[in-house]
Amino acid sequence: MDIGESNLNFRHKIGDQDLIIAIAQDYKSNKVLMVAYMNREAFQKTVETKKAHYWSTSRQKLWLKGESSGNFQNVKEIYVDCDEDAVLIKISQKGGACHEGYESCFFRKLENNKLEVVGKKVFNPDEVYKS
Amino acid sequence: MDIGESNLNFRHKIGDQDLIIAIAQDYKSNKVLMVAYMNREAFQKTVETKKAHYWSTSRQKLWLKGESSGNFQNVKEIYVDCDEDAVLIKISQKGGACHEGYESCFFRKLENNKLEVVGKKVFNPDEVYKS
């Protein structure tokens, strides 16, 4: 993968990193599972390995999604937005995407000024992240 | 809307703004239409008016989506992610979401190291943005 050809614009500067936004969407259900950032290396590794890699802005490190939990994201398709500063990856999610055990990180809905849990819990984070 | 109760974490600092990421998804088709940022005011106005507002990081201003094009986004549902630094808004999109005339900003797919246009053009930007 020659990233030069895809002309991405890593214009989101957080800390010392140049980043794009990456949205992960289930390739079958079209459910939005999570959003995170990728630096150039994370994007390149995602394309090359077909497993989603991100840049963790909190831990300041490259992050293969699933490296701790086993909940890898197999990448089926990659879409690029008009400004070339965001990608939409359509994935097959092993287990759940959310570190709190839910299928999607967007498991709460704003209703009458309160957050209500509406998502489905698909694994127990205490077991998955225990080691 | 008392944003305090929703506990959002405007932790993405770009320029002098504290921002959350906002993903707009068609509430019927589940197509992801665009991603942008919201500051506190944009989020508050989105909740209050049920029309999507964003913070434009390039123009450094509050931005009512559709203010130039007429392509407003009527907000049906708002979801918040685990880290409370991103929202997923399910919307009804008037016209198209993309300023280039496409239904979705993610109108190009990465195929064999090239970007191929796969999206549907739904309006002519030269006409819509002419004034």
Tab-separated table of N, CA, C and O in Angstrom, chain B residues 61-115:
chain	number	residue	atom	x	y	z
B	61	LYS	N	-15.687	28.482	13.118
B	61	LYS	CA	-16.978	29.071	13.486
B	61	LYS	C	-18.048	28.011	13.673
B	61	LYS	O	-17.933	26.896	13.140
B	62	LEU	N	-19.060	28.384	14.425
B	62	LEU	CA	-20.234	27.537	14.586
B	62	LEU	C	-20.905	27.420	13.229
B	62	LEU	O	-20.963	28.394	12.463
B	63	TRP	N	-21.436	26.267	12.950
B	63	TRP	CA	-21.907	25.968	11.613
B	63	TRP	C	-23.200	25.163	11.711
B	63	TRP	O	-23.196	24.037	12.185
B	64	LEU	N	-24.303	25.810	11.298
B	64	LEU	CA	-25.567	25.090	11.170
B	64	LEU	C	-25.522	24.372	9.833
B	64	LEU	O	-25.507	25.014	8.774
B	65	LYS	N	-25.461	23.053	9.877
B	65	LYS	CA	-25.396	22.285	8.629
B	65	LYS	C	-26.637	22.601	7.786
B	65	LYS	O	-27.761	22.465	8.255
B	66	GLY	N	-26.393	23.066	6.566
B	66	GLY	CA	-27.482	23.427	5.678
B	66	GLY	C	-27.692	24.930	5.564
B	66	GLY	O	-28.490	25.379	4.747
B	67	GLU	N	-26.942	25.709	6.355
B	67	GLU	CA	-27.166	27.163	6.359
B	67	GLU	C	-26.898	27.784	4.980
B	67	GLU	O	-27.562	28.741	4.593
B	68	SER	N	-25.946	27.212	4.227
B	68	SER	CA	-25.684	27.712	2.868
B	68	SER	C	-26.468	26.919	1.826
B	68	SER	O	-27.004	27.487	0.875
B	69	SER	N	-26.493	25.624	1.991
B	69	SER	CA	-27.030	24.729	0.954
B	69	SER	C	-28.516	24.458	1.089
B	69	SER	O	-29.159	24.008	0.130
B	70	GLY	N	-29.058	24.689	2.270
B	70	GLY	CA	-30.428	24.259	2.532
B	70	GLY	C	-30.530	22.789	2.903
B	70	GLY	O	-31.620	22.296	3.198
B	71	ASN	N	-29.396	22.099	2.886
B	71	ASN	CA	-29.393	20.666	3.187
B	71	ASN	C	-29.279	20.425	4.693
B	71	ASN	O	-28.264	19.955	5.201
B	72	PHE	N	-30.348	20.740	5.387
B	72	PHE	CA	-30.372	20.597	6.841
B	72	PHE	C	-30.427	19.132	7.246
B	72	PHE	O	-30.838	18.279	6.470
B	73	GLN	N	-29.995	18.895	8.471
B	73	GLN	CA	-30.055	17.541	9.047
B	73	GLN	C	-30.999	17.570	10.247
B	73	GLN	O	-30.698	18.194	11.260
B	74	ASN	N	-32.124	16.899	10.117
B	74	ASN	CA	-33.071	16.815	11.224
B	74	ASN	C	-32.708	15.640	12.118
B	74	ASN	O	-32.655	14.499	11.667
B	75	VAL	N	-32.463	15.962	13.371
B	75	VAL	CA	-31.923	14.962	14.303
B	75	VAL	C	-33.058	14.159	14.927
B	75	VAL	O	-33.985	14.715	15.522
B	76	LYS	N	-32.971	12.842	14.765
B	76	LYS	CA	-33.992	11.936	15.308
B	76	LYS	C	-33.553	11.336	16.639
B	76	LYS	O	-34.351	11.193	17.547
B	77	GLU	N	-32.285	10.937	16.729
B	77	GLU	CA	-31.783	10.277	17.935
B	77	GLU	C	-30.326	10.678	18.141
B	77	GLU	O	-29.605	10.949	17.179
B	78	ILE	N	-29.908	10.704	19.398
B	78	ILE	CA	-28.514	11.003	19.734
B	78	ILE	C	-27.982	9.899	20.656
B	78	ILE	O	-28.594	9.594	21.686
B	79	TYR	N	-26.856	9.319	20.254
B	79	TYR	CA	-26.193	8.291	21.057
B	79	TYR	C	-24.829	8.832	21.504
B	79	TYR	O	-24.210	9.621	20.784
B	80	VAL	N	-24.383	8.392	22.676
B	80	VAL	CA	-23.120	8.857	23.248
B	80	VAL	C	-22.213	7.645	23.454
B	80	VAL	O	-22.686	6.576	23.848
B	81	ASP	N	-20.929	7.809	23.185
B	81	ASP	CA	-20.039	6.645	23.294
B	81	ASP	C	-19.499	6.471	24.717
B	81	ASP	O	-19.720	7.311	25.600
B	82	CYS	N	-18.813	5.362	24.921
B	82	CYS	CA	-18.319	4.962	26.246
B	82	CYS	C	-17.445	6.039	26.875
B	82	CYS	O	-17.540	6.289	28.075
B	83	ASP	N	-16.593	6.658	26.099
B	83	ASP	CA	-15.674	7.666	26.630
B	83	ASP	C	-16.317	9.053	26.719
B	83	ASP	O	-15.686	10.000	27.187
B	84	GLU	N	-17.517	9.160	26.226
B	84	GLU	CA	-18.277	10.416	26.269
B	84	GLU	C	-17.568	11.565	25.556
B	84	GLU	O	-17.702	12.727	25.924
B	85	ASP	N	-16.791	11.196	24.547
B	85	ASP	CA	-16.118	12.213	23.744
B	85	ASP	C	-16.533	12.127	22.271
B	85	ASP	O	-15.884	12.731	21.402
B	86	ALA	N	-17.601	11.376	22.003
B	86	ALA	CA	-18.113	11.263	20.637
B	86	ALA	C	-19.609	10.996	20.696
B	86	ALA	O	-20.088	10.326	21.614
B	87	VAL	N	-20.323	11.546	19.716
B	87	VAL	CA	-21.755	11.274	19.612
B	87	VAL	C	-22.073	10.749	18.220
B	87	VAL	O	-21.370	11.050	17.244
B	88	LEU	N	-23.111	9.944	18.173
B	88	LEU	CA	-23.645	9.428	16.910
B	88	LEU	C	-25.037	10.012	16.790
B	88	LEU	O	-25.883	9.761	17.650
B	89	ILE	N	-25.253	10.841	15.763
B	89	ILE	CA	-26.592	11.396	15.598
B	89	ILE	C	-27.261	10.716	14.412
B	89	ILE	O	-26.688	10.568	13.341
B	90	LYS	N	-28.476	10.236	14.673
B	90	LYS	CA	-29.254	9.618	13.599
B	90	LYS	C	-30.164	10.698	13.047
B	90	LYS	O	-30.908	11.339	13.806
B	91	ILE	N	-30.059	10.905	11.747
B	91	ILE	CA	-30.674	12.093	11.149
B	91	ILE	C	-31.480	11.766	9.900
B	91	ILE	O	-31.315	10.710	9.282
B	92	SER	N	-32.331	12.712	9.557
B	92	SER	CA	-32.954	12.731	8.244
B	92	SER	C	-32.257	13.849	7.456
B	92	SER	O	-32.273	15.014	7.876
B	93	GLN	N	-31.608	13.477	6.363
B	93	GLN	CA	-30.789	14.427	5.597
B	93	GLN	C	-31.594	15.007	4.445
B	93	GLN	O	-32.066	14.270	3.585
B	94	LYS	N	-31.729	16.330	4.421
B	94	LYS	CA	-32.326	16.988	3.264
B	94	LYS	C	-31.253	17.059	2.175
B	94	LYS	O	-30.098	17.381	2.472
B	95	GLY	N	-31.599	16.775	0.916
B	95	GLY	CA	-30.609	16.805	-0.169
B	95	GLY	C	-29.510	15.801	0.103
B	95	GLY	O	-29.783	14.640	0.413
B	96	GLY	N	-28.265	16.228	0.038
B	96	GLY	CA	-27.137	15.354	0.354
B	96	GLY	C	-26.285	15.974	1.438
B	96	GLY	O	-26.320	17.184	1.646
B	97	ALA	N	-25.505	15.136	2.110
B	97	ALA	CA	-24.678	15.635	3.213
B	97	ALA	C	-23.378	16.266	2.725
B	97	ALA	O	-22.828	17.141	3.377
B	98	CYS	N	-22.893	15.830	1.569
B	98	CYS	CA	-21.551	16.226	1.140
B	98	CYS	C	-21.577	17.494	0.295
B	98	CYS	O	-22.402	17.624	-0.621
B	99	HIS	N	-20.645	18.405	0.574
B	99	HIS	CA	-20.604	19.676	-0.158
B	99	HIS	C	-20.203	19.464	-1.620
B	99	HIS	O	-20.287	20.387	-2.423
B	100	GLU	N	-19.773	18.235	-1.955
B	100	GLU	CA	-19.466	17.953	-3.363
B	100	GLU	C	-20.676	17.384	-4.102
B	100	GLU	O	-20.557	16.976	-5.265
B	101	GLY	N	-21.804	17.313	-3.430
B	101	GLY	CA	-23.043	16.920	-4.106
B	101	GLY	C	-23.466	15.482	-3.894
B	101	GLY	O	-24.485	15.047	-4.427
B	102	TYR	N	-22.699	14.763	-3.090
B	102	TYR	CA	-23.019	13.353	-2.853
B	102	TYR	C	-23.909	13.195	-1.622
B	102	TYR	O	-23.920	14.038	-0.723
B	103	GLU	N	-24.611	12.064	-1.615
B	103	GLU	CA	-25.450	11.748	-0.465
B	103	GLU	C	-24.589	11.676	0.802
B	103	GLU	O	-24.954	12.220	1.842
B	104	SER	N	-23.442	10.980	0.704
B	104	SER	CA	-22.528	10.807	1.833
B	104	SER	C	-21.164	11.385	1.487
B	104	SER	O	-20.723	11.325	0.334
B	105	CYS	N	-20.469	11.921	2.486
B	105	CYS	CA	-19.088	12.369	2.274
B	105	CYS	C	-18.164	11.190	1.967
B	105	CYS	O	-17.114	11.376	1.347
B	106	PHE	N	-18.560	9.993	2.386
B	106	PHE	CA	-17.719	8.807	2.153
B	106	PHE	C	-18.099	8.181	0.815
B	106	PHE	O	-18.570	7.050	0.755
B	107	PHE	N	-17.921	8.939	-0.255
B	107	PHE	CA	-18.401	8.498	-1.563
B	107	PHE	C	-17.324	7.793	-2.382
B	107	PHE	O	-17.585	7.386	-3.504
B	108	ARG	N	-16.134	7.656	-1.793
B	108	ARG	CA	-15.048	6.968	-2.499
B	108	ARG	C	-14.555	5.769	-1.713
B	108	ARG	O	-14.435	5.833	-0.481
B	109	LYS	N	-14.266	4.721	-2.434
B	109	LYS	CA	-13.830	3.473	-1.831
B	109	LYS	C	-12.387	3.217	-2.241
B	109	LYS	O	-12.017	3.478	-3.395
B	110	LEU	N	-11.599	2.742	-1.283
B	110	LEU	CA	-10.210	2.393	-1.586
B	110	LEU	C	-10.190	0.992	-2.199
B	110	LEU	O	-10.575	0.014	-1.543
B	111	GLU	N	-9.777	0.923	-3.455
B	111	GLU	CA	-9.746	-0.355	-4.181
B	111	GLU	C	-8.409	-0.448	-4.895
B	111	GLU	O	-8.085	0.430	-5.710
B	112	ASN	N	-7.654	-1.505	-4.596
B	112	ASN	CA	-6.365	-1.698	-5.266
B	112	ASN	C	-5.529	-0.426	-5.247
B	112	ASN	O	-5.011	0.010	-6.272
B	113	ASN	N	-5.475	0.178	-4.059
B	113	ASN	CA	-4.604	1.327	-3.873
B	113	ASN	C	-5.076	2.589	-4.605
B	113	ASN	O	-4.319	3.533	-4.784
B	114	LYS	N	-6.327	2.579	-5.055
B	114	LYS	CA	-6.877	3.774	-5.722
B	114	LYS	C	-8.232	4.110	-5.108
B	114	LYS	O	-8.926	3.237	-4.612
B	115	LEU	N	-8.576	5.392	-5.188
B	115	LEU	CA	-9.884	5.815	-4.708
B	115	LEU	C	-10.877	5.805	-5.862
B	115	LEU	O	-10.680	6.516	-6.856
